[in-house]
PDB file of C-alpha atoms in Angstrom:
ATOM      1  CA  MET T   1      11.462   2.167  11.096  1.00 50.00           C
ATOM      2  CA  GLU T   2      12.253   1.261  14.662  1.00 49.00           C
ATOM      3  CA  GLN T   3      12.041  -2.708  15.408  1.00 49.00           C
ATOM      4  CA  SER T   4      10.832  -3.542  18.698  1.00 49.00           C
ATOM      5  CA  ARG T   5      11.850  -6.582  20.988  1.00 49.00           C
ATOM      6  CA  THR T   6       9.193  -8.403  19.232  1.00 46.00           C
ATOM      7  CA  GLY T   7      10.233  -7.796  15.722  1.00 48.00           C
ATOM      8  CA  VAL T   8       7.610  -5.777  14.761  1.00 52.00           C
ATOM      9  CA  LEU T   9       8.856  -2.585  12.582  1.00 61.00           C
ATOM     10  CA  LEU T  10       7.468   0.727  14.032  1.00 71.00           C
ATOM     11  CA  GLU T  11       7.291   3.599  11.675  1.00 76.00           C
ATOM     12  CA  LYS T  12       8.400   6.587  13.557  1.00 81.00           C
ATOM     13  CA  LEU T  13       6.508   9.618  14.063  1.00 78.00           C
ATOM     14  CA  THR T  14       7.186  12.529  11.691  1.00 80.00           C
ATOM     15  CA  ALA T  15       5.387  15.788  10.999  1.00 74.00           C
ATOM     16  CA  THR T  16       3.118  14.191   8.464  1.00 73.00           C
ATOM     17  CA  ASN T  17       1.872  10.740   9.831  1.00 77.00           C
ATOM     18  CA  TYR T  18       0.445  10.907  13.005  1.00 78.00           C
ATOM     19  CA  SER T  19      -2.792   9.532  12.077  1.00 72.00           C
ATOM     20  CA  ILE T  20      -1.313   6.537  10.904  1.00 75.00           C
ATOM     21  CA  TRP T  21       1.456   6.302  13.659  1.00 80.00           C
ATOM     22  CA  SER T  22      -1.113   6.789  16.436  1.00 80.00           C
ATOM     23  CA  VAL T  23      -3.075   3.695  15.399  1.00 77.00           C
ATOM     24  CA  ARG T  24      -0.092   1.405  15.193  1.00 81.00           C
ATOM     25  CA  MET T  25       1.292   2.616  18.060  1.00 81.00           C
ATOM     26  CA  GLN T  26      -1.862   2.077  20.304  1.00 79.00           C
ATOM     27  CA  HIS T  27      -2.516  -1.244  19.188  1.00 81.00           C
ATOM     28  CA  PHE T  28       1.213  -2.285  19.530  1.00 84.00           C
ATOM     29  CA  LEU T  29       1.025  -0.790  23.207  1.00 81.00           C
ATOM     30  CA  LYS T  30      -1.968  -2.476  24.117  1.00 82.00           C
ATOM     31  CA  ARG T  31      -0.718  -5.797  22.489  1.00 83.00           C
ATOM     32  CA  GLU T  32       2.590  -5.451  24.824  1.00 81.00           C
ATOM     33  CA  GLY T  33       0.317  -4.617  27.857  1.00 80.00           C
ATOM     34  CA  LEU T  34       1.628  -0.902  28.131  1.00 76.00           C
ATOM     35  CA  TRP T  35      -1.153   0.977  26.869  1.00 76.00           C
ATOM     36  CA  LYS T  36      -2.144   1.589  30.747  1.00 72.00           C
ATOM     37  CA  VAL T  37       1.202   3.461  31.169  1.00 65.00           C
ATOM     38  CA  VAL T  38      -0.654   6.450  28.960  1.00 69.00           C
ATOM     39  CA  GLU T  39      -3.904   6.363  30.269  1.00 67.00           C
ATOM     40  CA  THR T  40      -2.696   6.166  34.086  1.00 63.00           C
ATOM     41  CA  PRO T  41      -0.348   8.455  35.072  1.00 57.00           C
ATOM     42  CA  PRO T  42       1.992   9.153  36.912  1.00 54.00           C
ATOM     43  CA  GLN T  43       4.830   6.539  35.604  1.00 52.00           C
ATOM     44  CA  PRO T  44       8.472   6.643  35.913  1.00 53.00           C
ATOM     45  CA  LEU T  45      10.521   8.192  33.347  1.00 50.00           C
ATOM     46  CA  ARG T  46      11.710   4.624  32.248  1.00 51.00           C
ATOM     47  CA  ARG T  47       8.261   3.558  31.280  1.00 55.00           C
ATOM     48  CA  MET T  48       8.766   6.557  27.929  1.00 64.00           C
ATOM     49  CA  ARG T  49      11.272   4.122  26.403  1.00 67.00           C
ATOM     50  CA  THR T  50       9.070   2.415  24.209  1.00 66.00           C
ATOM     51  CA  THR T  51       7.332   5.652  23.001  1.00 70.00           C
ATOM     52  CA  MET T  52      10.263   7.605  22.484  1.00 72.00           C
ATOM     53  CA  LYS T  53      12.200   5.128  20.206  1.00 73.00           C
ATOM     54  CA  ALA T  54       9.186   5.465  17.877  1.00 77.00           C
ATOM     55  CA  VAL T  55       9.502   9.285  17.736  1.00 79.00           C
ATOM     56  CA  ASP T  56      11.526  10.961  15.247  1.00 82.00           C
ATOM     57  CA  ASP T  57      14.101  13.220  16.111  1.00 79.00           C
ATOM     58  CA  SER T  58      12.310  16.140  14.717  1.00 82.00           C
ATOM     59  CA  GLN T  59       9.606  15.514  17.169  1.00 82.00           C
ATOM     60  CA  LEU T  60      11.701  15.007  20.175  1.00 79.00           C
ATOM     61  CA  VAL T  61      11.273  18.877  20.720  1.00 78.00           C
ATOM     62  CA  TYR T  62       7.522  18.266  21.704  1.00 81.00           C
ATOM     63  CA  VAL T  63       8.508  15.836  24.333  1.00 79.00           C
ATOM     64  CA  ALA T  64      11.727  16.873  25.864  1.00 76.00           C
ATOM     65  CA  ASP T  65      10.187  18.146  29.128  1.00 77.00           C
ATOM     66  CA  LYS T  66       7.567  15.403  29.769  1.00 77.00           C
ATOM     67  CA  VAL T  67       8.165  12.949  32.623  1.00 72.00           C
ATOM     68  CA  THR T  68       5.478  10.593  32.062  1.00 77.00           C
ATOM     69  CA  ALA T  69       4.292   8.531  28.981  1.00 77.00           C
ATOM     70  CA  SER T  70       0.861  10.097  29.455  1.00 79.00           C
ATOM     71  CA  GLU T  71       2.137  13.572  29.322  1.00 80.00           C
ATOM     72  CA  ALA T  72       4.093  12.691  26.289  1.00 81.00           C
ATOM     73  CA  TRP T  73       1.340  10.977  24.172  1.00 76.00           C
ATOM     74  CA  ASN T  74      -1.091  14.008  25.197  1.00 81.00           C
ATOM     75  CA  ALA T  75       1.598  16.544  24.244  1.00 83.00           C
ATOM     76  CA  LEU T  76       2.169  14.615  20.717  1.00 81.00           C
ATOM     77  CA  LYS T  77      -1.642  14.352  20.167  1.00 77.00           C
ATOM     78  CA  ALA T  78      -1.936  18.420  21.236  1.00 78.00           C
ATOM     79  CA  VAL T  79       0.908  19.153  18.344  1.00 77.00           C
ATOM     80  CA  HIS T  80      -0.664  17.048  15.618  1.00 74.00           C
ATOM     81  CA  VAL T  81      -4.363  17.028  16.227  1.00 70.00           C
ATOM     82  CA  ARG T  82      -5.378  20.569  16.293  1.00 69.00           C
ATOM     83  CA  GLU T  83      -8.992  20.706  17.684  1.00 64.00           C
ATOM     84  CA  THR T  84     -10.059  23.997  15.618  1.00 71.00           C
ATOM     85  CA  ALA T  85     -12.852  24.758  13.260  1.00 77.00           C
ATOM     86  CA  GLY T  86     -10.268  25.650  10.546  1.00 80.00           C
ATOM     87  CA  SER T  87      -8.331  22.570  10.557  1.00 78.00           C
ATOM     88  CA  LEU T  88     -11.664  20.079  10.543  1.00 84.00           C
ATOM     89  CA  ILE T  89     -12.720  22.428   7.563  1.00 88.00           C
ATOM     90  CA  THR T  90      -9.444  21.804   5.810  1.00 87.00           C
ATOM     91  CA  LEU T  91      -9.330  18.176   6.253  1.00 87.00           C
ATOM     92  CA  THR T  92     -13.306  17.704   5.202  1.00 91.00           C
ATOM     93  CA  ARG T  93     -12.479  19.713   1.794  1.00 93.00           C
ATOM     94  CA  ARG T  94      -9.468  17.381   1.443  1.00 91.00           C
ATOM     95  CA  LEU T  95     -11.371  14.300   1.814  1.00 93.00           C
ATOM     96  CA  TYR T  96     -14.325  15.428  -0.205  1.00 93.00           C
ATOM     97  CA  ARG T  97     -12.239  17.255  -3.220  1.00 94.00           C
ATOM     98  CA  CYS T  98     -10.141  14.222  -3.528  1.00 94.00           C
ATOM     99  CA  ARG T  99     -10.226  12.736  -7.041  1.00 94.00           C
ATOM    100  CA  LYS T 100      -8.383  10.191  -8.840  1.00 93.00           C
ATOM    101  CA  LYS T 101      -7.045  10.696 -12.090  1.00 89.00           C
ATOM    102  CA  PRO T 102      -6.401   8.555 -14.896  1.00 87.00           C
ATOM    103  CA  GLY T 103      -3.103   6.909 -14.611  1.00 86.00           C
ATOM    104  CA  ASP T 104      -2.846   7.440 -10.439  1.00 89.00           C
ATOM    105  CA  SER T 105      -2.195   4.793  -8.504  1.00 90.00           C
ATOM    106  CA  LEU T 106      -5.035   3.235  -6.721  1.00 92.00           C
ATOM    107  CA  VAL T 107      -3.705   1.895  -3.617  1.00 91.00           C
ATOM    108  CA  ASN T 108      -1.972   5.335  -3.078  1.00 91.00           C
ATOM    109  CA  HIS T 109      -5.507   6.980  -3.487  1.00 94.00           C
ATOM    110  CA  LEU T 110      -7.242   4.912  -0.832  1.00 93.00           C
ATOM    111  CA  LYS T 111      -4.505   5.149   1.400  1.00 90.00           C
ATOM    112  CA  PHE T 112      -4.963   8.867   1.150  1.00 91.00           C
ATOM    113  CA  LEU T 113      -8.673   8.371   1.651  1.00 93.00           C
ATOM    114  CA  THR T 114      -8.230   6.015   4.804  1.00 90.00           C
ATOM    115  CA  GLY T 115      -5.697   8.609   6.254  1.00 88.00           C
ATOM    116  CA  CYS T 116      -8.346  11.265   6.005  1.00 90.00           C
ATOM    117  CA  PHE T 117     -10.928   8.893   7.451  1.00 91.00           C
ATOM    118  CA  GLN T 118      -8.459   8.273  10.354  1.00 87.00           C
ATOM    119  CA  GLU T 119      -7.862  11.762  11.188  1.00 85.00           C
ATOM    120  CA  LEU T 120     -11.317  12.459  11.235  1.00 88.00           C
ATOM    121  CA  ALA T 121     -12.144   9.829  13.682  1.00 87.00           C
ATOM    122  CA  LEU T 122      -9.439  10.783  15.919  1.00 80.00           C
ATOM    123  CA  ARG T 123     -10.870  14.469  15.956  1.00 81.00           C
ATOM    124  CA  GLY T 124     -13.962  13.043  17.350  1.00 83.00           C
ATOM    125  CA  ARG T 125     -15.784  13.195  13.784  1.00 87.00           C
ATOM    126  CA  PRO T 126     -15.772   9.633  12.613  1.00 91.00           C
ATOM    127  CA  VAL T 127     -17.332   8.965   8.973  1.00 93.00           C
ATOM    128  CA  GLY T 128     -19.736   6.288   8.818  1.00 93.00           C
ATOM    129  CA  GLU T 129     -19.310   3.011   6.960  1.00 92.00           C
ATOM    130  CA  GLU T 130     -21.762   4.023   3.922  1.00 91.00           C
ATOM    131  CA  ASP T 131     -20.815   7.473   3.875  1.00 93.00           C
ATOM    132  CA  LYS T 132     -16.768   5.867   3.441  1.00 94.00           C
ATOM    133  CA  VAL T 133     -18.240   3.722   0.714  1.00 94.00           C
ATOM    134  CA  PHE T 134     -19.967   6.857  -1.090  1.00 93.00           C
ATOM    135  CA  ILE T 135     -16.767   9.018  -0.703  1.00 95.00           C
ATOM    136  CA  VAL T 136     -14.776   6.222  -2.118  1.00 95.00           C
ATOM    137  CA  LEU T 137     -16.882   5.730  -5.231  1.00 94.00           C
ATOM    138  CA  SER T 138     -17.345   9.212  -5.965  1.00 94.00           C
ATOM    139  CA  SER T 139     -13.768   9.976  -6.004  1.00 95.00           C
ATOM    140  CA  LEU T 140     -13.021   7.424  -9.022  1.00 94.00           C
ATOM    141  CA  ASP T 141     -12.559   8.682 -12.342  1.00 92.00           C
ATOM    142  CA  ASP T 142     -14.913   7.902 -15.573  1.00 91.00           C
ATOM    143  CA  SER T 143     -13.033   4.881 -16.269  1.00 91.00           C
ATOM    144  CA  TYR T 144     -14.542   3.176 -13.375  1.00 92.00           C
ATOM    145  CA  ASP T 145     -18.290   3.882 -14.194  1.00 93.00           C
ATOM    146  CA  MET T 146     -19.028   0.172 -15.215  1.00 92.00           C
ATOM    147  CA  LEU T 147     -17.607  -0.638 -11.620  1.00 92.00           C
ATOM    148  CA  VAL T 148     -19.730   1.831  -9.797  1.00 92.00           C
ATOM    149  CA  ASN T 149     -22.805   0.767 -11.870  1.00 92.00           C
ATOM    150  CA  SER T 150     -22.856  -2.830 -10.882  1.00 91.00           C
ATOM    151  CA  LEU T 151     -22.584  -1.825  -7.198  1.00 90.00           C
ATOM    152  CA  GLU T 152     -25.490   0.139  -7.314  1.00 87.00           C
ATOM    153  CA  SER T 153     -27.614  -3.346  -7.175  1.00 86.00           C
ATOM    154  CA  VAL T 154     -25.955  -4.407  -3.950  1.00 85.00           C
ATOM    155  CA  GLU T 155     -27.890  -3.864  -0.521  1.00 83.00           C
ATOM    156  CA  THR T 156     -27.125  -0.746   1.248  1.00 77.00           C
ATOM    157  CA  GLY T 157     -26.127  -2.957   4.454  1.00 80.00           C
ATOM    158  CA  LYS T 158     -24.128  -5.109   2.428  1.00 82.00           C
ATOM    159  CA  LEU T 159     -21.825  -2.385   0.574  1.00 87.00           C
ATOM    160  CA  THR T 160     -19.064  -2.242   3.057  1.00 91.00           C
ATOM    161  CA  LEU T 161     -15.599  -0.260   2.657  1.00 91.00           C
ATOM    162  CA  GLU T 162     -13.906  -3.736   2.933  1.00 91.00           C
ATOM    163  CA  TYR T 163     -16.260  -5.212  -0.234  1.00 91.00           C
ATOM    164  CA  VAL T 164     -15.645  -2.081  -2.271  1.00 93.00           C
ATOM    165  CA  THR T 165     -11.930  -1.822  -1.963  1.00 92.00           C
ATOM    166  CA  GLY T 166     -11.777  -5.934  -2.761  1.00 92.00           C
ATOM    167  CA  ARG T 167     -13.717  -5.220  -6.119  1.00 92.00           C
ATOM    168  CA  LEU T 168     -11.554  -2.203  -6.889  1.00 94.00           C
ATOM    169  CA  TYR T 169      -8.349  -4.119  -6.353  1.00 92.00           C
ATOM    170  CA  ALA T 170      -9.535  -7.181  -8.598  1.00 92.00           C
ATOM    171  CA  GLU T 171     -10.126  -4.535 -11.412  1.00 91.00           C
ATOM    172  CA  GLU T 172      -6.841  -3.202 -10.698  1.00 90.00           C
ATOM    173  CA  ASP T 173      -5.403  -6.691 -11.533  1.00 90.00           C
ATOM    174  CA  ARG T 174      -7.613  -7.172 -14.597  1.00 90.00           C
ATOM    175  CA  ARG T 175      -6.450  -4.094 -15.963  1.00 88.00           C
ATOM    176  CA  ALA T 176      -2.788  -4.892 -15.434  1.00 87.00           C
ATOM    177  CA  GLU T 177      -3.371  -8.394 -17.114  1.00 87.00           C
ATOM    178  CA  ARG T 178      -5.115  -6.671 -20.047  1.00 85.00           C
ATOM    179  CA  LYS T 179      -2.199  -4.114 -20.151  1.00 82.00           C
ATOM    180  CA  MET T 180       0.342  -7.228 -20.019  1.00 80.00           C
ATOM    181  CA  THR T 181      -1.253  -9.165 -22.767  1.00 78.00           C
ATOM    182  CA  SER T 182      -1.116  -5.942 -25.043  1.00 73.00           C
ATOM    183  CA  ALA T 183       2.248  -5.561 -24.653  1.00 71.00           C
ATOM    184  CA  GLN T 184       3.047  -9.109 -25.290  1.00 70.00           C
ATOM    185  CA  LEU T 185       1.121  -8.880 -28.632  1.00 71.00           C
ATOM    186  CA  LEU T 186       2.762  -5.956 -29.821  1.00 71.00           C
ATOM    187  CA  GLU T 187       6.325  -7.499 -29.137  1.00 68.00           C
ATOM    188  CA  HIS T 188       5.248 -10.490 -30.727  1.00 65.00           C
ATOM    189  CA  PRO T 189       2.446 -10.453 -33.351  1.00 60.00           C
ATOM    190  CA  ARG T 190       0.551 -13.554 -33.833  1.00 56.00           C
ATOM    191  CA  GLY T 191       1.660 -15.679 -36.961  1.00 52.00           C
ATOM    192  CA  ASN T 192       5.062 -13.902 -37.297  1.00 50.00           C
ATOM    193  CA  ASN T 193       6.821 -15.344 -33.968  1.00 50.00           C
ATOM    194  CA  SER T 194       7.746 -18.715 -34.952  1.00 49.00           C
ATOM    195  CA  ARG T 195       8.618 -17.699 -38.740  1.00 50.00           C
ATOM    196  CA  GLU T 196      10.985 -14.862 -37.448  1.00 47.00           C
ATOM    197  CA  GLU T 197      12.675 -16.957 -34.688  1.00 50.00           C
ATOM    198  CA  GLN T 198      13.209 -19.488 -37.224  1.00 51.00           C
ATOM    199  CA  ARG T 199      14.826 -17.068 -39.571  1.00 50.00           C
ATOM    200  CA  CYS T 200      17.045 -15.933 -36.686  1.00 49.00           C
ATOM    201  CA  ARG T 201      18.203 -19.539 -35.966  1.00 51.00           C
ATOM    202  CA  GLU T 202      18.882 -20.472 -39.676  1.00 50.00           C
ATOM    203  CA  PRO T 203      22.337 -19.989 -41.250  1.00 51.00           C
ATOM    204  CA  GLU T 204      22.464 -17.991 -44.219  1.00 51.00           C
ATOM    205  CA  LYS T 205      22.700 -20.032 -47.378  1.00 53.00           C
ATOM    206  CA  GLN T 206      25.040 -19.480 -50.311  1.00 52.00           C
ATOM    207  CA  PRO T 207      23.620 -19.455 -53.775  1.00 54.00           C
ATOM    208  CA  GLY T 208      24.803 -23.161 -54.331  1.00 54.00           C
ATOM    209  CA  GLY T 209      22.674 -24.184 -51.448  1.00 50.00           C
ATOM    210  CA  ALA T 210      25.403 -24.573 -48.785  1.00 48.00           C
ATOM    211  CA  ALA T 211      25.873 -23.095 -45.530  1.00 48.00           C
ATOM    212  CA  ALA T 212      28.019 -19.969 -45.164  1.00 48.00           C
ATOM    213  CA  ASP T 213      31.396 -20.985 -43.499  1.00 53.00           C
ATOM    214  CA  GLN T 214      30.919 -17.946 -41.236  1.00 52.00           C
ATOM    215  CA  PRO T 215      30.008 -18.748 -37.789  1.00 51.00           C
ATOM    216  CA  VAL T 216      26.117 -18.669 -36.938  1.00 47.00           C
ATOM    217  CA  VAL T 217      25.175 -15.899 -34.427  1.00 49.00           C
ATOM    218  CA  ASN T 218      22.219 -16.875 -32.241  1.00 50.00           C
ATOM    219  CA  LYS T 219      19.882 -13.907 -32.212  1.00 54.00           C
ATOM    220  CA  VAL T 220      17.724 -15.612 -29.609  1.00 57.00           C
ATOM    221  CA  LYS T 221      16.090 -13.052 -27.200  1.00 65.00           C
ATOM    222  CA  ARG T 222      17.439 -13.054 -23.829  1.00 67.00           C
ATOM    223  CA  CYS T 223      15.824 -11.791 -20.249  1.00 72.00           C
ATOM    224  CA  PHE T 224      18.190  -9.334 -18.228  1.00 68.00           C
ATOM    225  CA  CYS T 225      16.081 -10.244 -15.193  1.00 72.00           C
ATOM    226  CA  CYS T 226      16.207 -14.359 -14.927  1.00 75.00           C
ATOM    227  CA  LYS T 227      18.925 -14.872 -17.737  1.00 71.00           C
ATOM    228  CA  SER T 228      16.880 -17.155 -19.601  1.00 74.00           C
ATOM    229  CA  SER T 229      15.957 -17.167 -23.291  1.00 72.00           C
ATOM    230  CA  GLY T 230      12.916 -16.871 -25.567  1.00 69.00           C
ATOM    231  CA  HIS T 231      11.373 -13.654 -23.774  1.00 70.00           C
ATOM    232  CA  LEU T 232      12.240 -10.005 -22.704  1.00 70.00           C
ATOM    233  CA  LEU T 233      12.173  -8.381 -19.587  1.00 68.00           C
ATOM    234  CA  ARG T 234       8.848  -7.008 -20.029  1.00 72.00           C
ATOM    235  CA  ASP T 235       7.330 -10.446 -20.292  1.00 75.00           C
ATOM    236  CA  CYS T 236       9.831 -12.146 -17.653  1.00 79.00           C
ATOM    237  CA  PRO T 237       7.558 -14.499 -15.163  1.00 78.00           C
ATOM    238  CA  ARG T 238      10.029 -13.446 -12.301  1.00 79.00           C
ATOM    239  CA  LYS T 239       9.326  -9.835 -12.615  1.00 77.00           C
ATOM    240  CA  GLN T 240       5.594 -10.367 -13.205  1.00 77.00           C
ATOM    241  CA  GLN T 241       5.780 -12.485  -9.920  1.00 78.00           C
ATOM    242  CA  LYS T 242       7.535  -9.732  -7.864  1.00 79.00           C
ATOM    243  CA  GLN T 243       4.963  -6.985  -9.168  1.00 78.00           C
ATOM    244  CA  GLN T 244       2.230  -8.621  -7.927  1.00 77.00           C
ATOM    245  CA  LYS T 245       3.967  -9.274  -4.587  1.00 78.00           C
ATOM    246  CA  HIS T 246       4.676  -5.524  -4.381  1.00 73.00           C
ATOM    247  CA  ARG T 247       0.772  -4.781  -4.968  1.00 75.00           C
ATOM    248  CA  ARG T 248      -0.080  -7.417  -2.308  1.00 74.00           C
ATOM    249  CA  GLN T 249       1.920  -5.680   0.172  1.00 72.00           C
ATOM    250  CA  GLN T 250       0.789  -2.368  -0.813  1.00 70.00           C
ATOM    251  CA  ARG T 251      -2.879  -3.568  -0.304  1.00 69.00           C
ATOM    252  CA  GLU T 252      -2.201  -5.230   3.074  1.00 64.00           C
ATOM    253  CA  SER T 253      -0.527  -1.890   4.129  1.00 60.00           C
ATOM    254  CA  THR T 254      -3.572  -0.030   3.376  1.00 56.00           C
ATOM    255  CA  ALA T 255      -6.026  -2.407   4.901  1.00 53.00           C
ATOM    256  CA  TRP T 256      -3.762  -2.444   8.066  1.00 49.00           C
ATOM    257  CA  VAL T 257      -4.206   1.170   8.984  1.00 49.00           C
ATOM    258  CA  SER T 258      -7.856   1.261   8.194  1.00 51.00           C
ATOM    259  CA  ALA T 259      -9.977   1.786  11.311  1.00 46.00           C
ATOM    260  CA  ASP T 260     -13.411   3.251  12.132  1.00 47.00           C
ATOM    261  CA  GLY T 261     -12.418   5.649  15.052  1.00 47.00           C
ATOM    262  CA  GLN T 262     -14.305   3.332  17.845  1.00 48.00           C
ATOM    263  CA  GLU T 263     -12.299   1.903  20.416  1.00 49.00           C
ATOM    264  CA  ASN T 264     -12.760  -1.448  21.717  1.00 49.00           C
ATOM    265  CA  GLU T 265     -11.597  -3.387  25.330  1.00 47.00           C
ATOM    266  CA  GLU T 266     -10.649  -6.192  23.128  1.00 49.00           C
ATOM    267  CA  LEU T 267      -7.822  -6.297  20.610  1.00 49.00           C
ATOM    268  CA  TRP T 268      -8.019  -8.009  17.549  1.00 51.00           C
ATOM    269  CA  VAL T 269      -4.916  -8.586  15.246  1.00 50.00           C
ATOM    270  CA  LEU T 270      -4.835  -9.084  11.643  1.00 51.00           C
ATOM    271  CA  ASP T 271      -2.314 -11.281  10.275  1.00 53.00           C
ATOM    272  CA  SER T 272      -1.399 -11.460   6.585  1.00 54.00           C
ATOM    273  CA  GLY T 273       0.483 -14.855   7.530  1.00 54.00           C
ATOM    274  CA  ALA T 274       3.527 -12.730   6.512  1.00 53.00           C
ATOM    275  CA  SER T 275       4.735 -11.560   9.878  1.00 50.00           C
ATOM    276  CA  GLN T 276       8.036 -13.915   9.880  1.00 52.00           C
ATOM    277  CA  THR T 277       9.395 -12.959   6.328  1.00 51.00           C
ATOM    278  CA  PHE T 278      10.255  -9.400   7.090  1.00 49.00           C
ATOM    279  CA  CYS T 279      13.222  -8.421   4.815  1.00 51.00           C
ATOM    280  CA  LYS T 280      15.133  -5.539   4.198  1.00 51.00           C
ATOM    281  CA  GLU T 281      16.082  -6.400   0.764  1.00 51.00           C
ATOM    282  CA  LYS T 282      13.568  -5.053  -2.138  1.00 51.00           C
ATOM    283  CA  ASP T 283      14.237  -8.382  -4.172  1.00 54.00           C
ATOM    284  CA  CYS T 284      14.407 -10.868  -1.804  1.00 49.00           C
TER     285      CYS T 284
END
């Protein structure tokens, strides 16, 4: 990641992320008023600094002899966007043959499909909104049949990719809650918790009725995450909050790179409200 002078983290271009990198870079250059440097050659070499900072060392060989930002941009596009029938066939097969297997991450699955949509748009083969919806729903495993059937009654014009992904994420949250509840029931069966905990706290009594002289060992369970007693790590509220925050960040990242391949003179910026909360620490 490369941090710009505005504090925005820019992912460097590698051999595998051009479709996402180009969208982010184009939006960033337009917002900073630098896109004209790419569209209107020639420009001095110093104007290339912003683009060069966002390119990984492995990709510098393609722009080492370029003088203007426009030449560098077009050279990178020529390398990563191959306008051949074979490349289009390969990309199309990857898109239509993609299937989510039970247990796979829904966020990663949608991110892969979004990347394919974007690559086709960059090659002049944008996928329509309705077709995107049909491809996403067709790629799900059988466990989503009930959700897919419920969407069949929605009018075609209202069945957008944003609406469908929202329903899928809501379903994922419900499944996570059910899984967590089941784990809690297995750990603490109903009707036995209070008795077991009470036995752990009560000292052993001698045959005469008096308590043993030995010190009583408190067997109350303690969480390794928040150090509180009364629950285990799997039931920790703090851990659950971190997991929910991580899922939201993944979804925002997927939604951010979603594009329809159409250019507009105006620039719209989608801000999740977390622009000022970037932190390099995972658990902050």
